[in-house]
Amino acid sequence: MNSRFARTLPLMNDRFGLFIHWGLYAIPARGEWVRSQERITNEQYQTYFDEFNPELYDPRNWAKAAKAAGQRYAVLTTKHHDGFCLFDSQLTDYKATNTLAGRDLIREYVDAFREEGIKVGFYYSLIDWYHDDYPAYGDRQHPMRDNEEYKDKEIDFDRYLEYMHGQVRELLTNYGKIDIIWFDFSYDDMTAEKWRATELIQMIRSLQPDIVIDNRLGGNIMAEEPEVYAGDFFSPEQIIPPEGIVNTAGEAIPWEACITLNDHWGYHATDKNYKSPRQTIRALVECVSKNGNLLLNVGPDAKGEIPQESLDILEAVGKWLHRNGDSIYGCGIAELPKPEWGRYTQRGNKLYAHVFDRGIGPIYFQGLKGRIKKARLLSDGSELHVETPWMADQYSDTESGAFIHLAGGDLPDELDTVIELELVEEI
Ligand code: FHN
């Protein structure tokens, strides 16, 4: 991987993070885009500001759930597109400390996740539908984009940029070491130097030299010489790239897929279309098998609690990781063709076979004849045997293939059975 991405590598070794979308939109409970989708005015949305009182909010519970899930970093919305600040910004009154909550919700999040040894990330929306100087009429998605009252409204976008840069400075000054800042998102001409991105990046790097930044300020992270603001990782959303991500020179670049557990980022009371633990575990494996991370999202409700359906999935993933985490953390792509039965991940001379489909008879490893020093079922460390079944020399490329016997007709773990192969030498 290009040395430009050296600062991203520790995060890439973590492989699995928790995304948290939380704010006033948890009260209407129709997702975080409700203002835009329903063209809700600031005055109408004020109802939620006046009401916001997450009496059950205790980020220590969130942090414990993330820890048990095996998530090694977290990214919480400090401000989403609605402009509401979960932190005690001195640059606005539109913040949690001025609601019935009366607390700096970000301060408590940072303390709680640090306490659990989980890296701390901030999501910060470049878009701001509340700020007076953010373009509204004719914008692609502003709630007032087709409200004639906004047509001739004078704005001072530089004043918005001073505000936005000032808040980023607050976030990266007042809360100790921050591991990730996750900007969201550039669009149309609202990109790159429209945000004064170079100046912003220079400020960020001076305040937090080791911080990792996503690619949504603009520019092209896949260029051979990306812009200074093009970011430290690529951020595919609601998709796992078919082949992983390489730049125009064919060099692997760091990437992180952000994915919801149901179909919404922010809390949505009636969206019960949750992914299964099996889907979630296999999504994590697929990301790692392609040199990527998974940032898995939860949307806490207006009371401040993560939905039970999400907690149940996180718990199941954590149980699987407790036994099989060696096949995820610090692992990446294996230079082998994707096998029929599942996927490979690799770390040094340890190759991990993630068997999703049991098939009939032994598991076949194309190209690995004579290259496996020993094999173990990762979940319990039990010995497995490399073998060549009877007649195999009549129907397979036994010149290069290897077979491992798995007892029984079902997989030991139908979510994902992992075989750890210690190789004679790294592939
Ligand atoms: O518009 C946002 C959306 O609300 C959410 O924050 C996702 C998460 O990456 N990013 C943007 C595009 O969907």
Short mmCIF file of C-alpha atoms and ligand atoms in Angstrom, two decimals:
data_model
loop_
_atom_site.label_atom_id
_atom_site.label_comp_id
_atom_site.label_asym_id
_atom_site.label_seq_id
_atom_site.Cartn_x
_atom_site.Cartn_y
_atom_site.Cartn_z
CA MET A 1 0.00 0.00 0.00
CA ASN A 2 1.29 3.47 -0.92
CA SER A 3 3.25 5.04 1.98
CA ARG A 4 0.84 8.01 1.78
CA PHE A 5 -1.58 5.85 3.74
CA ALA A 6 0.79 4.89 6.58
CA ARG A 7 -1.29 6.79 9.17
CA THR A 8 -4.38 4.79 8.15
CA LEU A 9 -2.88 1.35 8.74
CA PRO A 10 -3.59 1.07 12.51
CA LEU A 11 -7.27 1.81 11.83
CA MET A 12 -7.28 -0.67 8.97
CA ASN A 13 -5.97 -3.34 11.35
CA ASP A 14 -8.96 -2.67 13.60
CA ARG A 15 -11.26 -3.76 10.73
CA PHE A 16 -14.58 -3.34 12.61
CA GLY A 17 -16.13 -0.09 13.88
CA LEU A 18 -19.43 1.26 15.19
CA PHE A 19 -21.16 4.11 13.37
CA ILE A 20 -23.72 6.01 15.49
CA HIS A 21 -26.30 8.38 14.00
CA TRP A 22 -28.13 10.23 16.74
CA GLY A 23 -29.81 13.63 17.11
CA LEU A 24 -33.11 15.49 17.13
CA TYR A 25 -34.32 13.39 14.15
CA ALA A 26 -34.70 10.44 16.58
CA ILE A 27 -37.92 12.12 17.80
CA PRO A 28 -39.82 12.18 14.45
CA ALA A 29 -38.21 8.72 14.11
CA ARG A 30 -38.38 8.66 10.31
CA GLY A 31 -34.64 8.77 9.65
CA GLU A 32 -32.09 11.59 9.66
CA TRP A 33 -33.22 13.06 6.32
CA VAL A 34 -36.73 13.78 7.58
CA ARG A 35 -36.22 17.57 7.35
CA SER A 36 -35.24 17.38 3.69
CA GLN A 37 -37.75 14.71 2.68
CA GLU A 38 -40.70 16.48 4.35
CA ARG A 39 -39.42 20.05 3.80
CA ILE A 40 -39.67 20.78 7.51
CA THR A 41 -38.90 24.42 8.38
CA ASN A 42 -36.55 25.46 11.20
CA GLU A 43 -39.60 26.65 13.13
CA GLN A 44 -41.40 23.29 12.77
CA TYR A 45 -38.20 21.38 13.66
CA GLN A 46 -37.80 23.58 16.78
CA THR A 47 -40.47 21.42 18.41
CA TYR A 48 -37.93 18.59 18.59
CA PHE A 49 -35.20 20.89 19.96
CA ASP A 50 -37.55 22.07 22.71
CA GLU A 51 -38.50 18.46 23.54
CA PHE A 52 -35.12 16.69 23.26
CA ASN A 53 -34.41 15.03 26.61
CA PRO A 54 -32.67 11.64 26.20
CA GLU A 55 -33.13 10.59 29.81
CA LEU A 56 -31.82 7.07 29.21
CA TYR A 57 -28.63 8.23 27.43
CA ASP A 58 -25.64 6.52 28.98
CA PRO A 59 -22.83 6.11 26.44
CA ARG A 60 -21.13 3.69 28.80
CA ASN A 61 -23.83 1.22 27.75
CA TRP A 62 -23.15 1.97 24.10
CA ALA A 63 -19.41 1.51 24.66
CA LYS A 64 -19.91 -1.80 26.48
CA ALA A 65 -22.10 -3.07 23.64
CA ALA A 66 -19.48 -2.03 21.08
CA LYS A 67 -16.71 -3.68 23.09
CA ALA A 68 -18.67 -6.92 23.41
CA ALA A 69 -19.37 -6.76 19.68
CA GLY A 70 -15.64 -6.68 18.97
CA GLN A 71 -15.72 -3.15 17.53
CA ARG A 72 -12.40 -1.39 17.98
CA TYR A 73 -13.43 2.11 16.97
CA ALA A 74 -16.55 4.24 16.91
CA VAL A 75 -17.77 7.28 14.94
CA LEU A 76 -20.61 9.39 16.41
CA THR A 77 -22.44 12.25 14.67
CA THR A 78 -21.33 15.46 16.37
CA LYS A 79 -23.53 17.42 13.95
CA HIS A 80 -25.61 15.96 11.13
CA HIS A 81 -27.15 17.85 8.20
CA ASP A 82 -29.88 19.31 10.45
CA GLY A 83 -27.20 21.46 12.07
CA PHE A 84 -27.97 20.34 15.63
CA CYS A 85 -24.77 20.04 17.67
CA LEU A 86 -24.41 17.23 20.20
CA PHE A 87 -21.37 19.06 21.61
CA ASP A 88 -21.05 22.27 23.62
CA SER A 89 -19.99 24.53 20.76
CA GLN A 90 -19.33 28.17 21.65
CA LEU A 91 -20.27 29.13 18.10
CA THR A 92 -23.97 28.34 18.25
CA ASP A 93 -26.95 28.07 20.58
CA TYR A 94 -28.27 25.15 18.51
CA LYS A 95 -26.73 22.51 20.72
CA ALA A 96 -27.57 19.76 23.20
CA THR A 97 -26.41 21.78 26.19
CA ASN A 98 -29.26 24.22 25.48
CA THR A 99 -31.92 21.49 25.37
CA LEU A 100 -33.58 19.72 28.30
CA ALA A 101 -30.65 17.27 28.04
CA GLY A 102 -28.41 20.07 29.32
CA ARG A 103 -25.30 17.98 28.67
CA ASP A 104 -22.33 17.83 26.31
CA LEU A 105 -23.29 14.49 24.79
CA ILE A 106 -19.99 14.25 22.92
CA ARG A 107 -17.90 14.69 26.04
CA GLU A 108 -19.69 11.74 27.67
CA TYR A 109 -19.34 9.64 24.49
CA VAL A 110 -15.59 10.30 24.29
CA ASP A 111 -15.04 9.44 27.97
CA ALA A 112 -17.14 6.28 27.81
CA PHE A 113 -15.56 4.80 24.67
CA ARG A 114 -12.05 5.68 25.79
CA GLU A 115 -12.81 3.90 29.07
CA GLU A 116 -13.50 0.75 27.05
CA GLY A 117 -10.31 1.19 25.01
CA ILE A 118 -12.24 1.93 21.83
CA LYS A 119 -10.86 4.51 19.40
CA VAL A 120 -12.96 7.67 19.16
CA GLY A 121 -14.20 9.17 15.90
CA PHE A 122 -16.33 12.20 15.09
CA TYR A 123 -18.73 12.42 12.18
CA TYR A 124 -19.20 16.06 11.15
CA SER A 125 -21.64 17.21 8.47
CA LEU A 126 -20.30 19.79 6.01
CA ILE A 127 -23.94 20.33 5.11
CA ASP A 128 -25.99 22.47 7.51
CA TRP A 129 -29.69 22.98 6.96
CA TYR A 130 -30.04 25.19 10.07
CA HIS A 131 -27.28 27.74 9.52
CA ASP A 132 -28.49 31.02 8.03
CA ASP A 133 -25.54 31.26 5.64
CA TYR A 134 -25.80 27.79 4.12
CA PRO A 135 -27.24 27.82 0.56
CA ALA A 136 -30.93 26.85 0.63
CA TYR A 137 -33.01 27.79 -2.43
CA GLY A 138 -32.06 25.69 -5.44
CA ASP A 139 -29.76 23.47 -3.39
CA ARG A 140 -30.00 19.76 -4.22
CA GLN A 141 -31.38 18.67 -0.86
CA HIS A 142 -31.90 21.64 1.52
CA PRO A 143 -35.36 21.46 3.19
CA MET A 144 -36.10 24.97 1.79
CA ARG A 145 -34.73 24.21 -1.70
CA ASP A 146 -37.98 25.11 -3.42
CA ASN A 147 -39.42 27.55 -0.88
CA GLU A 148 -39.90 30.86 -2.68
CA GLU A 149 -39.37 32.77 0.56
CA TYR A 150 -35.73 31.71 0.35
CA LYS A 151 -35.27 32.64 -3.31
CA ASP A 152 -33.71 36.07 -2.83
CA LYS A 153 -32.30 35.51 0.64
CA GLU A 154 -28.81 36.97 0.97
CA ILE A 155 -26.24 34.64 2.53
CA ASP A 156 -22.58 35.01 3.43
CA PHE A 157 -21.11 31.56 2.72
CA ASP A 158 -17.69 32.64 4.01
CA ARG A 159 -19.37 33.28 7.35
CA TYR A 160 -20.67 29.69 7.24
CA LEU A 161 -17.15 28.44 6.46
CA GLU A 162 -15.75 30.37 9.44
CA TYR A 163 -18.40 28.65 11.55
CA MET A 164 -17.71 25.20 10.09
CA HIS A 165 -13.92 25.50 10.40
CA GLY A 166 -14.36 26.92 13.90
CA GLN A 167 -16.45 23.96 15.01
CA VAL A 168 -13.93 21.48 13.61
CA ARG A 169 -11.28 23.33 15.60
CA GLU A 170 -13.44 23.06 18.74
CA LEU A 171 -13.96 19.32 18.22
CA LEU A 172 -10.25 18.64 17.67
CA THR A 173 -9.11 20.88 20.53
CA ASN A 174 -11.53 20.30 23.40
CA TYR A 175 -11.89 16.50 23.57
CA GLY A 176 -8.35 15.14 23.68
CA LYS A 177 -6.89 12.77 21.08
CA ILE A 178 -9.42 12.02 18.34
CA ASP A 179 -8.69 9.06 16.07
CA ILE A 180 -11.00 9.68 13.11
CA ILE A 181 -12.87 12.63 11.65
CA TRP A 182 -15.56 11.56 9.22
CA PHE A 183 -16.77 14.44 7.02
CA ASP A 184 -20.04 14.07 5.10
CA PHE A 185 -20.53 15.00 2.19
CA SER A 186 -19.46 16.93 -0.89
CA TYR A 187 -21.81 17.28 -3.86
CA ASP A 188 -22.17 19.31 -7.09
CA ASP A 189 -19.99 22.42 -6.69
CA MET A 190 -20.08 22.04 -2.90
CA THR A 191 -16.73 20.31 -2.77
CA ALA A 192 -12.99 20.75 -2.23
CA GLU A 193 -11.97 24.42 -2.06
CA LYS A 194 -15.62 25.46 -1.79
CA TRP A 195 -15.16 24.20 1.78
CA ARG A 196 -11.67 25.77 1.89
CA ALA A 197 -10.57 22.17 2.24
CA THR A 198 -6.81 22.71 2.04
CA GLU A 199 -6.92 25.24 4.87
CA LEU A 200 -9.21 22.91 6.85
CA ILE A 201 -6.90 19.92 6.41
CA GLN A 202 -3.85 21.96 7.41
CA MET A 203 -5.62 23.01 10.61
CA ILE A 204 -6.72 19.43 11.33
CA ARG A 205 -3.26 17.99 10.79
CA SER A 206 -1.73 20.66 13.05
CA LEU A 207 -4.16 19.89 15.87
CA GLN A 208 -4.31 16.09 15.55
CA PRO A 209 -1.30 14.85 13.52
CA ASP A 210 -2.30 11.16 13.72
CA ILE A 211 -5.98 11.58 12.97
CA VAL A 212 -7.46 9.64 10.04
CA ILE A 213 -9.80 11.51 7.67
CA ASP A 214 -12.36 10.11 5.21
CA ASN A 215 -12.48 11.11 1.53
CA ARG A 216 -15.71 13.15 1.51
CA LEU A 217 -14.19 16.64 1.54
CA GLY A 218 -13.67 16.15 -2.21
CA GLY A 219 -10.72 15.53 -4.49
CA ASN A 220 -9.79 12.12 -5.82
CA ILE A 221 -8.23 9.68 -3.35
CA MET A 222 -7.74 7.23 -6.25
CA ALA A 223 -5.39 9.56 -8.12
CA GLU A 224 -1.69 8.68 -8.10
CA GLU A 225 -1.08 12.07 -6.44
CA PRO A 226 -4.31 12.83 -4.55
CA GLU A 227 -5.10 16.32 -3.32
CA VAL A 228 -4.01 17.09 0.26
CA TYR A 229 -7.71 16.97 1.25
CA ALA A 230 -8.59 13.75 -0.62
CA GLY A 231 -8.53 11.79 2.62
CA ASP A 232 -6.91 8.73 4.19
CA PHE A 233 -9.52 6.12 3.20
CA PHE A 234 -12.25 5.62 0.63
CA SER A 235 -15.75 5.39 2.07
CA PRO A 236 -18.17 3.22 0.03
CA GLU A 237 -21.65 3.39 1.47
CA GLN A 238 -24.27 0.61 1.67
CA ILE A 239 -22.12 -1.51 -0.63
CA ILE A 240 -19.06 -3.74 -0.47
CA PRO A 241 -16.85 -3.01 -3.49
CA PRO A 242 -16.81 -6.07 -5.78
CA GLU A 243 -13.00 -6.14 -5.98
CA GLY A 244 -11.82 -3.93 -3.13
CA ILE A 245 -10.36 -0.50 -4.04
CA VAL A 246 -7.20 0.35 -5.98
CA ASN A 247 -5.96 3.72 -7.27
CA THR A 248 -5.23 4.64 -10.90
CA ALA A 249 -1.77 3.08 -10.50
CA GLY A 250 -3.35 -0.21 -9.39
CA GLU A 251 -2.18 0.24 -5.80
CA ALA A 252 -4.50 -0.94 -3.01
CA ILE A 253 -5.89 1.99 -1.03
CA PRO A 254 -7.53 1.83 2.40
CA TRP A 255 -11.30 1.68 2.39
CA GLU A 256 -14.17 1.31 4.85
CA ALA A 257 -17.70 0.28 3.92
CA CYS A 258 -20.34 2.02 6.05
CA ILE A 259 -23.53 -0.02 6.30
CA THR A 260 -26.79 0.25 8.24
CA LEU A 261 -28.27 -2.61 10.27
CA ASN A 262 -31.79 -1.85 8.97
CA ASP A 263 -32.41 0.60 6.11
CA HIS A 264 -31.87 3.88 7.95
CA TRP A 265 -28.90 5.61 9.57
CA GLY A 266 -30.94 7.63 12.07
CA TYR A 267 -33.59 6.00 14.27
CA HIS A 268 -36.67 4.89 12.29
CA ALA A 269 -39.41 3.49 14.49
CA THR A 270 -41.08 1.30 11.87
CA ASP A 271 -38.06 0.11 9.89
CA LYS A 272 -37.71 -3.46 11.10
CA ASN A 273 -35.80 -4.66 8.03
CA TYR A 274 -32.72 -5.69 10.01
CA LYS A 275 -29.88 -7.73 8.60
CA SER A 276 -29.23 -11.08 10.27
CA PRO A 277 -26.13 -11.85 12.34
CA ARG A 278 -25.11 -14.22 9.54
CA GLN A 279 -25.36 -11.46 6.90
CA THR A 280 -23.47 -9.08 9.17
CA ILE A 281 -20.65 -11.49 9.97
CA ARG A 282 -20.28 -12.44 6.32
CA ALA A 283 -20.26 -8.75 5.34
CA LEU A 284 -17.41 -8.16 7.79
CA VAL A 285 -15.53 -11.17 6.37
CA GLU A 286 -16.11 -9.95 2.80
CA CYS A 287 -14.75 -6.49 3.65
CA VAL A 288 -11.60 -7.93 5.24
CA SER A 289 -11.15 -10.43 2.39
CA LYS A 290 -10.90 -7.37 0.11
CA ASN A 291 -8.58 -5.32 2.39
CA GLY A 292 -11.40 -3.20 3.82
CA ASN A 293 -13.10 -2.27 7.08
CA LEU A 294 -16.76 -2.43 8.08
CA LEU A 295 -18.28 0.56 9.89
CA LEU A 296 -21.61 -0.83 11.10
CA ASN A 297 -24.32 1.67 12.02
CA VAL A 298 -26.81 1.95 14.88
CA GLY A 299 -29.40 4.70 15.32
CA PRO A 300 -30.25 5.28 19.00
CA ASP A 301 -33.82 6.39 19.80
CA ALA A 302 -34.98 9.67 21.35
CA LYS A 303 -34.53 8.24 24.85
CA GLY A 304 -30.84 7.65 24.07
CA GLU A 305 -30.82 3.87 23.77
CA ILE A 306 -29.70 1.64 20.90
CA PRO A 307 -32.64 -0.42 19.56
CA GLN A 308 -32.75 -3.96 20.97
CA GLU A 309 -32.75 -5.46 17.49
CA SER A 310 -29.39 -3.78 16.86
CA LEU A 311 -28.01 -4.84 20.23
CA ASP A 312 -28.99 -8.45 19.54
CA ILE A 313 -27.11 -8.47 16.22
CA LEU A 314 -24.04 -6.80 17.75
CA GLU A 315 -24.04 -9.39 20.53
CA ALA A 316 -24.16 -12.29 18.05
CA VAL A 317 -21.31 -10.80 15.99
CA GLY A 318 -19.28 -10.32 19.15
CA LYS A 319 -19.75 -13.95 20.18
CA TRP A 320 -18.48 -15.08 16.78
CA LEU A 321 -15.54 -12.68 16.93
CA HIS A 322 -14.66 -13.82 20.45
CA ARG A 323 -13.76 -17.22 18.95
CA ASN A 324 -12.77 -16.18 15.42
CA GLY A 325 -11.35 -12.67 15.73
CA ASP A 326 -7.87 -13.84 14.69
CA SER A 327 -9.30 -14.24 11.19
CA ILE A 328 -10.41 -10.58 11.10
CA TYR A 329 -8.17 -8.24 13.12
CA GLY A 330 -4.97 -7.33 11.27
CA CYS A 331 -6.01 -9.54 8.36
CA GLY A 332 -6.49 -8.68 4.72
CA ILE A 333 -6.68 -10.08 1.22
CA ALA A 334 -5.18 -13.47 0.33
CA GLU A 335 -3.64 -13.68 -3.14
CA LEU A 336 -5.77 -16.72 -4.02
CA PRO A 337 -8.84 -17.14 -6.21
CA LYS A 338 -12.09 -16.93 -4.27
CA PRO A 339 -13.06 -20.49 -3.32
CA GLU A 340 -16.52 -21.90 -4.03
CA TRP A 341 -17.26 -22.57 -0.34
CA GLY A 342 -16.60 -19.04 1.01
CA ARG A 343 -13.77 -16.56 1.39
CA TYR A 344 -10.15 -16.27 2.52
CA THR A 345 -8.53 -13.74 4.82
CA GLN A 346 -4.82 -13.72 5.61
CA ARG A 347 -2.27 -12.35 8.06
CA GLY A 348 1.35 -13.29 7.38
CA ASN A 349 1.63 -17.08 7.07
CA LYS A 350 -1.79 -17.63 8.63
CA LEU A 351 -4.50 -18.20 6.01
CA TYR A 352 -8.10 -18.28 7.22
CA ALA A 353 -10.68 -20.26 5.29
CA HIS A 354 -14.17 -18.89 5.99
CA VAL A 355 -16.40 -21.80 5.05
CA PHE A 356 -19.95 -20.61 4.41
CA ASP A 357 -21.16 -23.60 2.39
CA ARG A 358 -20.51 -27.12 3.72
CA GLY A 359 -20.82 -28.96 0.42
CA ILE A 360 -20.23 -32.70 0.38
CA GLY A 361 -17.06 -34.42 1.59
CA PRO A 362 -13.76 -32.67 2.37
CA ILE A 363 -13.18 -28.97 1.87
CA TYR A 364 -11.05 -28.41 -1.24
CA PHE A 365 -8.16 -25.93 -1.29
CA GLN A 366 -7.06 -25.22 -4.82
CA GLY A 367 -3.33 -24.63 -5.16
CA LEU A 368 -2.41 -25.43 -1.58
CA LYS A 369 -1.00 -28.95 -1.93
CA GLY A 370 2.17 -29.21 0.18
CA ARG A 371 1.79 -25.64 1.43
CA ILE A 372 -0.22 -26.30 4.61
CA LYS A 373 1.90 -26.91 7.69
CA LYS A 374 -1.09 -27.52 9.95
CA ALA A 375 -4.83 -26.89 10.12
CA ARG A 376 -7.04 -26.03 13.07
CA LEU A 377 -10.72 -25.24 13.57
CA LEU A 378 -10.23 -21.66 14.74
CA SER A 379 -13.18 -21.53 17.11
CA ASP A 380 -11.94 -24.29 19.43
CA GLY A 381 -8.35 -24.92 18.26
CA SER A 382 -9.13 -28.54 17.41
CA GLU A 383 -6.81 -30.31 14.97
CA LEU A 384 -7.92 -30.88 11.38
CA HIS A 385 -6.23 -33.14 8.87
CA VAL A 386 -5.03 -32.44 5.35
CA GLU A 387 -5.83 -35.53 3.29
CA THR A 388 -6.18 -36.84 -0.24
CA PRO A 389 -9.44 -38.77 -0.51
CA TRP A 390 -9.67 -42.10 -2.33
CA MET A 391 -9.74 -41.73 -6.15
CA ALA A 392 -8.99 -38.02 -5.84
CA ASP A 393 -6.12 -38.49 -8.25
CA GLN A 394 -8.69 -39.44 -10.89
CA TYR A 395 -10.85 -36.31 -10.71
CA SER A 396 -9.00 -33.28 -9.45
CA ASP A 397 -5.79 -31.37 -9.85
CA THR A 398 -4.24 -33.23 -6.98
CA GLU A 399 -0.97 -31.90 -8.36
CA SER A 400 -1.79 -28.61 -6.62
CA GLY A 401 -4.95 -29.07 -4.56
CA ALA A 402 -5.36 -30.08 -0.92
CA PHE A 403 -8.36 -31.46 0.96
CA ILE A 404 -9.34 -31.07 4.63
CA HIS A 405 -11.88 -33.35 6.24
CA LEU A 406 -14.70 -31.79 8.29
CA ALA A 407 -16.70 -34.26 10.35
CA GLY A 408 -20.48 -34.32 10.01
CA GLY A 409 -22.93 -33.10 7.42
CA ASP A 410 -23.38 -29.60 8.84
CA LEU A 411 -20.84 -26.88 9.45
CA PRO A 412 -19.66 -26.56 13.07
CA ASP A 413 -20.80 -22.92 12.83
CA GLU A 414 -23.35 -22.13 10.13
CA LEU A 415 -22.67 -18.41 10.53
CA ASP A 416 -19.09 -18.93 9.34
CA THR A 417 -16.79 -21.87 10.11
CA VAL A 418 -13.18 -20.72 10.09
CA ILE A 419 -10.26 -23.06 9.41
CA GLU A 420 -6.88 -21.65 10.36
CA LEU A 421 -4.17 -22.84 7.98
CA GLU A 422 -0.58 -22.31 9.03
CA LEU A 423 1.29 -22.12 5.75
CA VAL A 424 4.76 -23.41 5.10
CA GLU A 425 5.47 -19.91 3.78
CA GLU A 426 3.47 -16.73 3.24
CA ILE A 427 1.64 -16.60 -0.08
O1 FHN B 1 -26.65 12.00 3.94
C1 FHN B 1 -25.81 11.20 4.73
C2 FHN B 1 -26.62 10.17 5.48
O2 FHN B 1 -27.59 10.80 6.28
C3 FHN B 1 -25.68 9.33 6.33
O3 FHN B 1 -25.02 10.16 7.29
C4 FHN B 1 -24.66 8.64 5.42
C5 FHN B 1 -23.66 7.84 6.25
O4 FHN B 1 -22.48 7.72 5.54
N1 FHN B 1 -23.92 9.65 4.64
C6 FHN B 1 -24.71 10.56 3.86
C7 FHN B 1 -25.19 9.97 2.56
O5 FHN B 1 -25.98 8.93 2.73
#
